[in-house]
Each structure stands twice: as C-alpha cells, then as structure tokens.
Tab-separated table of C-alpha atoms in Angstrom:
chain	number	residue	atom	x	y	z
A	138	UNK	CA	0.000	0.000	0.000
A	139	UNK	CA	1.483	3.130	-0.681
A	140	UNK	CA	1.098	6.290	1.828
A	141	UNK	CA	0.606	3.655	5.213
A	142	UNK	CA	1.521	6.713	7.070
A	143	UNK	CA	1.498	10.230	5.707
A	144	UNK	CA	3.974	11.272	3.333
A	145	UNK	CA	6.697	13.324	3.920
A	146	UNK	CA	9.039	15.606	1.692
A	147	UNK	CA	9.911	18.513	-0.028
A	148	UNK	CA	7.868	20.942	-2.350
A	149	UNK	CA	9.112	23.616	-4.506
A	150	UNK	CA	6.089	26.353	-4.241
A	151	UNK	CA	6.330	28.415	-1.176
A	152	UNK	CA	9.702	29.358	-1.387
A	153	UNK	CA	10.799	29.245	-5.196
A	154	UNK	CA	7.012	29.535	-7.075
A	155	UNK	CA	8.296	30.017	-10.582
A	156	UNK	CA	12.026	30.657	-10.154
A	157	UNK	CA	12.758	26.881	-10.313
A	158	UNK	CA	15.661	25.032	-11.961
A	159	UNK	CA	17.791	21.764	-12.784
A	160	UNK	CA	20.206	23.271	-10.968
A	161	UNK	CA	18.151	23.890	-7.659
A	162	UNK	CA	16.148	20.807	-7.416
A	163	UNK	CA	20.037	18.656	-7.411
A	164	UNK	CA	21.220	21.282	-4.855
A	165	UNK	CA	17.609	20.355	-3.005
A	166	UNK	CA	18.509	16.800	-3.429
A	167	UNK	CA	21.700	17.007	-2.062
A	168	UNK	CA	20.205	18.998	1.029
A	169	UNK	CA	18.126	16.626	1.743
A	170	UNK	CA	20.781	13.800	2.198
A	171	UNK	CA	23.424	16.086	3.318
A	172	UNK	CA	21.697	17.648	6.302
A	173	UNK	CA	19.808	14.641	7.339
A	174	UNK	CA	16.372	14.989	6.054
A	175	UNK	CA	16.192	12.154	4.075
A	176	UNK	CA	17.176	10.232	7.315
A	177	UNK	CA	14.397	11.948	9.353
A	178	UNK	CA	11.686	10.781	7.242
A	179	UNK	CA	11.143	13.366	3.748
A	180	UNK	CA	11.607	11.154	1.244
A	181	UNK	CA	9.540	12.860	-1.370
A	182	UNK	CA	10.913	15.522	-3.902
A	183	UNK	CA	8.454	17.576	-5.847
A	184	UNK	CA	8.938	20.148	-8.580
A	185	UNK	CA	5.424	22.634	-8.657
A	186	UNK	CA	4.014	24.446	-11.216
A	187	UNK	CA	6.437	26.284	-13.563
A	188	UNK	CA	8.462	23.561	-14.832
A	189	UNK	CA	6.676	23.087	-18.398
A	190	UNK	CA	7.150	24.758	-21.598
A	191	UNK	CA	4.189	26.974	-22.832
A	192	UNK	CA	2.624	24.344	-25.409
A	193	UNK	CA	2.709	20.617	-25.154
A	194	UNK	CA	4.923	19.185	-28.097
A	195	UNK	CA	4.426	17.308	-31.888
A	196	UNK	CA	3.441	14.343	-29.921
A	197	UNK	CA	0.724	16.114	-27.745
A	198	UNK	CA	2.808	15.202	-24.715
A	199	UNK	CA	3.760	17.914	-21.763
A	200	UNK	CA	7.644	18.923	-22.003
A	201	UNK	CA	10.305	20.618	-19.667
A	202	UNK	CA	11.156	24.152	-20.551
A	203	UNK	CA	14.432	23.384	-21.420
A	204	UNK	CA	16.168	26.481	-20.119
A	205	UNK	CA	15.045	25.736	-16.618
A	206	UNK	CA	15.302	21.848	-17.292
A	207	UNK	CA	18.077	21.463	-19.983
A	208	UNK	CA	18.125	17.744	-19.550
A	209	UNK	CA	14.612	16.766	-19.552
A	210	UNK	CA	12.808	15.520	-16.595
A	211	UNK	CA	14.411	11.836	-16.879
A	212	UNK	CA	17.899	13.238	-16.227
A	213	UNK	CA	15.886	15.207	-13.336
A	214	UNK	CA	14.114	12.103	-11.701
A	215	UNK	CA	17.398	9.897	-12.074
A	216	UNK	CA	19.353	12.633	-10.208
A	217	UNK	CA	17.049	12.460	-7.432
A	218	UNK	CA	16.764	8.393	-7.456
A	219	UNK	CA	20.521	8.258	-6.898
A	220	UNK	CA	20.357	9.921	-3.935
A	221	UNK	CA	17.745	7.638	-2.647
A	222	UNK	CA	14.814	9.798	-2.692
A	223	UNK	CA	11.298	10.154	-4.872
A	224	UNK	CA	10.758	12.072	-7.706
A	225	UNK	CA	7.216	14.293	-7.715
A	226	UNK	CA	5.743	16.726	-10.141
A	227	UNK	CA	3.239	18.822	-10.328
A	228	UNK	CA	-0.134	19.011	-13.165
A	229	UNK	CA	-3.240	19.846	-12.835
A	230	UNK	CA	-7.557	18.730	-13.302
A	231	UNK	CA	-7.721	22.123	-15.520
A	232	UNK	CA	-7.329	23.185	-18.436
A	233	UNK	CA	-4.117	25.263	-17.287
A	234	UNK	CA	-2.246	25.303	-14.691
A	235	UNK	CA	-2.662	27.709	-11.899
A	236	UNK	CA	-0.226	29.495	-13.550
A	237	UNK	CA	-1.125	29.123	-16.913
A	238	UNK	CA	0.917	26.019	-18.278
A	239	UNK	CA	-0.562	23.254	-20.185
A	240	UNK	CA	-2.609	21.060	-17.930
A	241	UNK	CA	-4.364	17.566	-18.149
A	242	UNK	CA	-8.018	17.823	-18.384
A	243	UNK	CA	-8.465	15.824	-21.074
A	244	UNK	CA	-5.240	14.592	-21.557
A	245	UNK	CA	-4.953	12.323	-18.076
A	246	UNK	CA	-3.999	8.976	-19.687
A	247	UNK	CA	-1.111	10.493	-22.046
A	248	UNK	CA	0.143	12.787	-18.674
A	249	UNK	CA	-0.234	10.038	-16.413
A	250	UNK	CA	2.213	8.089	-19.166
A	251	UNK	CA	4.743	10.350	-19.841
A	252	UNK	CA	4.856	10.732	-15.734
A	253	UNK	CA	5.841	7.330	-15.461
A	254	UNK	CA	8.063	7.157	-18.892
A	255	UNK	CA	10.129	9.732	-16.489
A	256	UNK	CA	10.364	8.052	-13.185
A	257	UNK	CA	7.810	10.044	-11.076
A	258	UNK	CA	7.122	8.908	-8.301
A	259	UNK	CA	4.296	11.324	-7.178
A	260	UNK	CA	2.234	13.790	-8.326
A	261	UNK	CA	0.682	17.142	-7.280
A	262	UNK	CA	-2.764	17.254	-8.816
A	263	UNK	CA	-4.051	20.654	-9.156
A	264	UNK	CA	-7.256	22.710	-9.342
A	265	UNK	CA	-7.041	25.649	-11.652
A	266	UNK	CA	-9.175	26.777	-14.694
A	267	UNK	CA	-11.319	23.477	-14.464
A	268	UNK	CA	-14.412	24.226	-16.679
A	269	UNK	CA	-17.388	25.411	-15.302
A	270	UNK	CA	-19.431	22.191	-16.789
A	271	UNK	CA	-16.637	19.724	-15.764
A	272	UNK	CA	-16.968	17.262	-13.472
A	273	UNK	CA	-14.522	17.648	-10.388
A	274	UNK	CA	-14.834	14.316	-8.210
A	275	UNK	CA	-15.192	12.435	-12.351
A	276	UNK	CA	-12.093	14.325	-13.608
A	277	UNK	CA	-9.984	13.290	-10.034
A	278	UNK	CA	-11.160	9.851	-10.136
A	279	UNK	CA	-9.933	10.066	-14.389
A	280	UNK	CA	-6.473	10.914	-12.927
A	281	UNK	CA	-6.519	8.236	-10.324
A	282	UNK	CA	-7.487	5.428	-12.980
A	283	UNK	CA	-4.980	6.894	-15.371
A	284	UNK	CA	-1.846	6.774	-12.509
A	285	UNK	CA	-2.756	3.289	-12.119
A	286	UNK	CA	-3.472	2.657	-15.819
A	287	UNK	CA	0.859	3.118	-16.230
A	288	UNK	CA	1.833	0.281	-14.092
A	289	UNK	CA	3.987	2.766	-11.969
A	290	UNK	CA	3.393	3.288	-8.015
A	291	UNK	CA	2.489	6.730	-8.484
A	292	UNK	CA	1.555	8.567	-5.053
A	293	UNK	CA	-1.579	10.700	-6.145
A	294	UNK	CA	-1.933	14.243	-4.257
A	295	UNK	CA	-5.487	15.763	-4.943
A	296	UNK	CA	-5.250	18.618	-4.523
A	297	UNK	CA	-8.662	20.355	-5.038
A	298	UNK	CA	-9.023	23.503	-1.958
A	299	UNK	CA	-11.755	21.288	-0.175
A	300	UNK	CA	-13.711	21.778	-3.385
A	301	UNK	CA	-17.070	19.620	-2.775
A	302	UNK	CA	-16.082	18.074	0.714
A	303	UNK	CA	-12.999	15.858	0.018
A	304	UNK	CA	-12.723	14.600	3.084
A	305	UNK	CA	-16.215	12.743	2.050
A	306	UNK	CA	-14.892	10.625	-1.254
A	307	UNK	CA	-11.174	11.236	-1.791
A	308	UNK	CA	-10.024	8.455	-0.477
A	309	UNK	CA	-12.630	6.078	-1.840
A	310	UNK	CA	-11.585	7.358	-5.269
A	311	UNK	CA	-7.798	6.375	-4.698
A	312	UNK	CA	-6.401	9.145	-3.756
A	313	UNK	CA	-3.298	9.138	-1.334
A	314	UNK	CA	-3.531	12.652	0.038
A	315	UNK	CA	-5.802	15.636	-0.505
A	316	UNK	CA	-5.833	19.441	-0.468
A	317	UNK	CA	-8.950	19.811	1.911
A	318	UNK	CA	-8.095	24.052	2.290
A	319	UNK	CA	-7.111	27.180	0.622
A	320	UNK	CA	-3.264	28.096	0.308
A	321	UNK	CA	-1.774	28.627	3.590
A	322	UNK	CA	0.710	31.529	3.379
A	323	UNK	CA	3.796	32.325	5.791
A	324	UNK	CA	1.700	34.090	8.597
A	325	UNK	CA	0.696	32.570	11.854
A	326	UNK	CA	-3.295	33.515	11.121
A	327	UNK	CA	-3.077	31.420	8.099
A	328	UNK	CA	-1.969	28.125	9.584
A	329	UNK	CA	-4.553	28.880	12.631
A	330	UNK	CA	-7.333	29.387	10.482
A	331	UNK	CA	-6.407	26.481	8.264
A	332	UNK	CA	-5.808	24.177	11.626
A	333	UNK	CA	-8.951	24.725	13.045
A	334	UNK	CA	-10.755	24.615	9.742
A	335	UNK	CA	-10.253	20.886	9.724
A	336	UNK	CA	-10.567	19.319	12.987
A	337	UNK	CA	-13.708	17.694	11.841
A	338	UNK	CA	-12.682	16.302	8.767
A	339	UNK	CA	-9.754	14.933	10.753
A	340	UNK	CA	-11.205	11.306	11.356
A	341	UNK	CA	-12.055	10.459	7.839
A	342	UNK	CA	-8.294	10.868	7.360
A	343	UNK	CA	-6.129	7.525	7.881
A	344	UNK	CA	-3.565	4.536	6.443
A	345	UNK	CA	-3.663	4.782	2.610
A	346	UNK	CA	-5.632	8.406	2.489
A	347	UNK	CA	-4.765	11.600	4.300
A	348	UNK	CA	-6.340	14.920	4.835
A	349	UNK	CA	-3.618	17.135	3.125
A	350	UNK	CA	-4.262	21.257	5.205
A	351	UNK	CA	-1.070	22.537	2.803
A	352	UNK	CA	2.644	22.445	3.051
A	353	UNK	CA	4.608	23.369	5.938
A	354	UNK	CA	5.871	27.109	5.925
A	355	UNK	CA	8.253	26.368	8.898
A	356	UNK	CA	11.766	28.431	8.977
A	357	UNK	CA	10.698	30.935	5.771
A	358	UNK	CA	10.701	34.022	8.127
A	359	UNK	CA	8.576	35.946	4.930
A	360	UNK	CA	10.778	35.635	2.796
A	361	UNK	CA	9.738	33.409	-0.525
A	362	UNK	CA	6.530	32.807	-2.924
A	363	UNK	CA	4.455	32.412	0.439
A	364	UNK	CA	6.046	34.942	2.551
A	365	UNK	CA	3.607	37.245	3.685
A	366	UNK	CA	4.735	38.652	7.096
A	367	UNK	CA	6.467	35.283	8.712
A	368	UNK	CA	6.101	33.787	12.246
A	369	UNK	CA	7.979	33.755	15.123
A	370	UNK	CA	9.979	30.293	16.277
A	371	UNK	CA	7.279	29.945	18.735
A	372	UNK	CA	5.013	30.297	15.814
A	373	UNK	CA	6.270	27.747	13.521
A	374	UNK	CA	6.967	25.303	16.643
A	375	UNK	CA	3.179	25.237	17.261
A	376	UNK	CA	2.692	25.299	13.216
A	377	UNK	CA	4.722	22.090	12.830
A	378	UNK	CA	3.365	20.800	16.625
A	379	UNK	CA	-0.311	20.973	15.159
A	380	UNK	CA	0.182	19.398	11.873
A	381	UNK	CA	2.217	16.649	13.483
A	382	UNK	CA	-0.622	15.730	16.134
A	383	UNK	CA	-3.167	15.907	12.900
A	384	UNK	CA	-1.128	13.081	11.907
A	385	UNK	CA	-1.092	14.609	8.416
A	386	UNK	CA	1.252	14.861	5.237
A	387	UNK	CA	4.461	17.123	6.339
A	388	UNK	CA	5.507	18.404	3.217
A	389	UNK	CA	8.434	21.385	3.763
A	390	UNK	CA	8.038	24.508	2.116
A	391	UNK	CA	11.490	26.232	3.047
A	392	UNK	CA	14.762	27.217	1.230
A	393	UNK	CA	16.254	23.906	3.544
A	394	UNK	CA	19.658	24.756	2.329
A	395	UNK	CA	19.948	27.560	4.281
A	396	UNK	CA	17.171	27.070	7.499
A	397	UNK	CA	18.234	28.702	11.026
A	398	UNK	CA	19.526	25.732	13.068
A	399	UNK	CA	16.112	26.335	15.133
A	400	UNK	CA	13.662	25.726	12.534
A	401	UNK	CA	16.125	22.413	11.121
A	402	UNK	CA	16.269	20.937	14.424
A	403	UNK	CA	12.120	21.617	14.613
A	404	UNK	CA	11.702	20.353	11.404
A	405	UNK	CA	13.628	17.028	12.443
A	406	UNK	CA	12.545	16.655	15.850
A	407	UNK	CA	11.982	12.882	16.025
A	408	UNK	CA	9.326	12.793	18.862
A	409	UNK	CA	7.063	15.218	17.117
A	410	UNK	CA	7.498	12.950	14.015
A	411	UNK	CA	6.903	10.289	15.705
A	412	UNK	CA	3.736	11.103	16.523
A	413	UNK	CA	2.823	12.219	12.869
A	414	UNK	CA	4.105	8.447	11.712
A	415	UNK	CA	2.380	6.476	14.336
A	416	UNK	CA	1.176	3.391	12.906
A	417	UNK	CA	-2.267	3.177	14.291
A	418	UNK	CA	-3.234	6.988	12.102
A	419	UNK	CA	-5.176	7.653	14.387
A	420	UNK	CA	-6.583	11.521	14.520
A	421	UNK	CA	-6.656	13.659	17.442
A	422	UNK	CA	-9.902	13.948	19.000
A	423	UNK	CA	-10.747	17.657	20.629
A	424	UNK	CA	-11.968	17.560	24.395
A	425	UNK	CA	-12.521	21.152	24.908
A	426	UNK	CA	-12.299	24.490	22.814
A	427	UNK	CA	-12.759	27.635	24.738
A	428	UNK	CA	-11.242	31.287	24.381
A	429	UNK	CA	-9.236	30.341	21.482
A	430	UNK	CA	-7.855	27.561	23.812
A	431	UNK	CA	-7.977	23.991	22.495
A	432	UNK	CA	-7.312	20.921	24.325
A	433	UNK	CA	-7.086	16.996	22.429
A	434	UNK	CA	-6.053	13.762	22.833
A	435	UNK	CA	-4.631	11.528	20.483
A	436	UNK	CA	-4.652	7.593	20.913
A	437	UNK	CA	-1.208	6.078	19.805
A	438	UNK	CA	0.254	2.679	19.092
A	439	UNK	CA	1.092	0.509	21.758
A	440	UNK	CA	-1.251	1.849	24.446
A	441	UNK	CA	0.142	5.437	24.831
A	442	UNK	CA	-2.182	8.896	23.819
A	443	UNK	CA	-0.879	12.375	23.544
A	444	UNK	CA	-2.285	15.250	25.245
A	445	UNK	CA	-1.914	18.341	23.211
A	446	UNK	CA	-2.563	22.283	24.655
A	447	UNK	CA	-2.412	25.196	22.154
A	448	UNK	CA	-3.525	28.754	22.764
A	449	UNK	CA	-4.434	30.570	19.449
A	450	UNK	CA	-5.301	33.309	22.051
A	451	UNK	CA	-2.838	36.862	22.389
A	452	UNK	CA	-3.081	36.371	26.431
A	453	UNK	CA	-1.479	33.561	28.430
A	454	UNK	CA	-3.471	31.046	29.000
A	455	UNK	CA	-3.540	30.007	32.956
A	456	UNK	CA	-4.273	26.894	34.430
A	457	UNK	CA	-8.043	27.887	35.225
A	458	UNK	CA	-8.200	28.970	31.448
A	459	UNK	CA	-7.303	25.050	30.132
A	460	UNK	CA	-10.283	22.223	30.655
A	461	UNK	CA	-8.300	19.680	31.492
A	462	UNK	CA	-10.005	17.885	33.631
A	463	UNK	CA	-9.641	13.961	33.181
A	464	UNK	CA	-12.558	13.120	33.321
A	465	UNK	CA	-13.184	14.734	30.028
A	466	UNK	CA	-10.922	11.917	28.246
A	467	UNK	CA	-12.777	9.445	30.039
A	468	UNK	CA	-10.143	8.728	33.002
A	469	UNK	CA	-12.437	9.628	36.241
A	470	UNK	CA	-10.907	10.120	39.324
A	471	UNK	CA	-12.066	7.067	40.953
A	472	UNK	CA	-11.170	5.123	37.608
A	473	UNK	CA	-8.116	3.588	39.379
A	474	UNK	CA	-5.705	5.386	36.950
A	475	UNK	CA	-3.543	8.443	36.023
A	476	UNK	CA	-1.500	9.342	33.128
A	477	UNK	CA	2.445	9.552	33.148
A	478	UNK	CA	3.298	12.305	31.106
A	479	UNK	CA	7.068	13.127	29.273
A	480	UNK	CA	7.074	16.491	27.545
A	481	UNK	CA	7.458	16.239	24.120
A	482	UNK	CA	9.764	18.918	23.908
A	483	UNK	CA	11.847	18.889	26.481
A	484	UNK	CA	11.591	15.032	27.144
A	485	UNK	CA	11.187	16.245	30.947
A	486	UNK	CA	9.138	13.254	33.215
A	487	UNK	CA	6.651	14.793	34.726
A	488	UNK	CA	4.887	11.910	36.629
A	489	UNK	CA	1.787	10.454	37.320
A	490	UNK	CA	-1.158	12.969	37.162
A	491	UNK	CA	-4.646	12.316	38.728
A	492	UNK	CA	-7.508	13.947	37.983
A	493	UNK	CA	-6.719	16.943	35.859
A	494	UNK	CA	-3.360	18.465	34.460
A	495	UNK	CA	-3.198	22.538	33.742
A	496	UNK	CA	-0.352	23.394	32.337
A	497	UNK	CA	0.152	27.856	31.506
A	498	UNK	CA	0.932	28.512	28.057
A	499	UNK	CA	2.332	31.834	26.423
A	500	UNK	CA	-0.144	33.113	23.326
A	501	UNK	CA	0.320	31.579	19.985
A	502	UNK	CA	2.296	28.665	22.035
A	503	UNK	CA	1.446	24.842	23.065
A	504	UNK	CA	2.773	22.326	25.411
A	505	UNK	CA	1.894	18.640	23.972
A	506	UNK	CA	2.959	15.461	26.415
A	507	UNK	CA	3.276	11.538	25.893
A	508	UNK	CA	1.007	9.941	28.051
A	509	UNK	CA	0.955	6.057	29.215
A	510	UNK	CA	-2.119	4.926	31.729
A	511	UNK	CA	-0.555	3.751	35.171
A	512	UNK	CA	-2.612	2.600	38.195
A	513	UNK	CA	-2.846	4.750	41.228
C-alpha cells in the first residue's frame, strides 16, 4: 500500500514559485541527504508548477522548458533516485495550470504516461481553470485510474481547496492525500485558520488516504513565494506541533539549504514525528475548545495517547483557562488510573497525574505530552 503513514518531503512552491531550476532541485537533493532529512523521514521531492514549456509538443505530450530543465525531466528524476529519494511533479484537473501552463483535463492517460516514462514517483494534482461544466470528483477519479493505468506506483496528491467536501470521497476514489483548504501563506493567522478549519474532517483521514491542510511554511521568516509577514519560532513550533498531532502529510516549504539551526532541528525533531508516523493513524480527537484555547487527545500505538494544549489566544493562558479535567478523556478520578506524562519537547518526566493536568501557556504557544495509563 502506498502512503501507510502520511507522506513526507519537499515541495518547490512556497519558497521558489516560478524561479525553479535543474540546478536547484540537485542542490535540493543534495540537502536533503546532506543535512539529514532524508534520514528523518522526507523522502519525497516535488517540482510545482512552472516547470513546463508553454505548449505541449508534436506528440501532444507535456515537455520541460528546457532552459530551466536542460536535460529533460528523466535526467531530473534519475538525479534524485541516486540519492535515494522520490521524484514528484506537479499538473493539474484544468485546463491550465494555476499558472497558466498546459494542464491535463483531457489529456490524463497520455500525462499520467509520460509521468511514469520519467520516473515520477508522485504527483501534485491541481485545481485551476477546471471548466465550469466539468466534473470535479469524475475528472480526479480520471487521474486516479490513469496513474494506475501506467503500471507505476504513483503517489496521487489531490489537490482540489476542499472543493465539494474531500474529506467525504477522496479516499474512496484512490487518492493518497488531498488538499482539503485554501493556500496557507507564511503568517501565523493562516496556519490557525487552516488548523482549526479541519478538525472535523480529521477522522475520515487515515492509512492509505490523508487529509492534506497545505505544506509546511516552517523556517521561511517571509521571505519566498508564500512569505507574507512570517512567524515567530514559537510560531512555527506550534505550526509544525499541530500538523504533526493531525497526523497529516508534512511536506516542507522552506529554502532547507539555508534554514536557522532552530527551525532544522524543529523540522527534524523525532518525537514530534513520531507522533505524525504512528502506525495506528489515528486523529486527534478535541476535548474542549474555549477562548481560542484547544485541548485533544490523540490515541497512539502501543497503548500510549498524547495530550496536546495550544492557545491561538494573544493572552497567556492560565491553568483555570485550560479544561483539562480527566474526566473529560474518560479517566475519572475514581477510575483507578492516572496518566504519566514526558514532555514532548523537552523530554522532561513529569509523573503520574490524577484527575486533571493545567499546564500555563504563552499566546500563539502549546505544550503537547506523551502519556501512558498507570494505576494509582
């Protein structure tokens, strides 16, 4: 099965948009092995929009502009084999791209073709200038049937905004991921809204099929396609905390050549990955939203849960502020049990907690915690 756990990689689009090349995606490649990515978990590569010349050629097949790409997409896709990663590209259900290239509505099966004739190993599956009498849940499942059609194990991101409720028939369409939002940009209101937009749609998400709320924008400071203002390290630690406990596709958005060593070691941190890759998929589930203050818990392999605190709010949130009374998560005090909790962060023990556990949390911030049950 491909995508058993979400996917994980690199996209071109936030930071480069059009200003993509041969040479950059081998420098990306080599970043990727070189400062441990590869090893942490992001084995996908993908080129965006941008990479096509302006008409399709003699044969009616889509071709690399061959100033960016002067050795064709083959030479592109080997490149980024040999370094033991996979190759993704980027079309689209339109008739153009989003911006403006030639796309695949009616030309799936020939795409879908010359995709696998060049060693793709996923594709990006767009949303722009689809016609008004077209068909968008027909012209998705059209892709999927022509991916498979090749023979090739082709990863298949939908990525349609949340266009008619994907959440609803994506995945019984054969889809591995989809776009279920709007673009997020680099601003900490975007990846809020965009968070809590989809904690409902979270639990139709799972092994084979994921809810897809947009590429991470972690360590781009405004600067790039996407930058429009930035967020603080706090900002991006909660970004990357929340999509993590979502247990949905992390797909980096940054220049990672040249990340601060705060946003690479966030970006890598294996306990927050951890819980994105758990086996069991499981999505969070939210036991109490109040004041901008949201509380969940997420059930994990092997018996353990994760409790997860984040304050959207621009005060501190106190104890008294927090529900997070155990009972709530259906561990009553005279239940016979607590929860030992390790900081995800810090990897601190904190012990056994009865009860209730409050923890204060600075605005925009979150404080998330490994949890086993242990008996009193």
């Amino acid at each position: 099965m491909l995508a058993k756990r979400p996917p994980m990689g690199w996209n071109s689009w936030n930071t480069f948009a059009e200003n993509i090349s041969e040479q950059l995606i081998f420098e990306m490649a080599d970043a990727m092995v070189e400062k441990g990515y590869l090893a942490a978990g992001y084995e996908y590569l993908v080129i965006d929009d941008c990479w096509a010349k302006m008409e399709r050629d003699e044969n009616g097949r889509l071709a690399a502009d061959p100033e960016k790409f002067p050795h064709g997409m083959k030479a592109v896709a080997d490149y980024v084999h040999s370094k033991g990663l996979k190759f993704g590209m980027y079309s689209c259900a339109g008739i153009r791209t989003c911006a403006g290239y030639p796309s695949s509505y009616d030309h799936e099966f020939i795409d879908a073709q010359t995709f696998a004739d060049w060693g793709v190993d996923f594709l990006k599956y767009d949303f722009c200038n689809f016609p008004a009498v077209g068909n968008c849940r027909a012209r998705y499942h059209r892709m999927s049937m022509a991916l498979k059609a090749t023979g090739r194990e082709i990863l298949f991101s939908a990525c349609n905004w949340g266009v008619e409720e994907p959440w609803k028939w994506m995945r019984a369409i054969g889809a591995h991921m989809y776009r279920s939002t709007g673009d997020i940009v680099d601003n900490y209101k975007s990846f809020k809204d965009i968070a809590i937009s989809q904690i409902d749609n979270l639990c139709m998400s799972g092994p084979g099929s994921f809810n897809d709320p947009d590429m991470l924008i972690v360590g781009m400071y405004g600067k790039g396609h996407v930058g429009f203002g930035g967020c603080s390290d706090l900002e991006y630690r909660t970004h990357f905390a929340l999509w993590c406990l979502f247990g949905v596709p992390l797909m980096m958005g940054g220049d990672i050549r040249s990340l601060t060593p705060q946003s690479e070691a966030l970006l890598k941190n294996p306990a927050l990955i951890a819980i994105d890759q758990d086996e069991e998929c499981r999505a969070p589930y939210l036991v109490d939203s109040r004041e901008d203050r949201y509380l969940f818990i997420r059930h994990l392999s092997g018996g353990e849960f994760v409790l997860a605190y984040f304050n959207f709010n621009d005060e501190p949130a106190r104890s008294w502020r927090f529900s997070g009374c155990f009972d709530d998560i259906g561990l009553p005090y005279d239940c016979g049990y607590g929860l030992h909790l390790t900081d995800v962060f810090t990897g601190e023990d904190l012990g056994v907690k009865r009860d209730a556990f409050y923890p204060s949390i600075e605005p925009h911030g979150c404080q998330m915690y490994r949890a086993r049950l242990e008996k009193i």
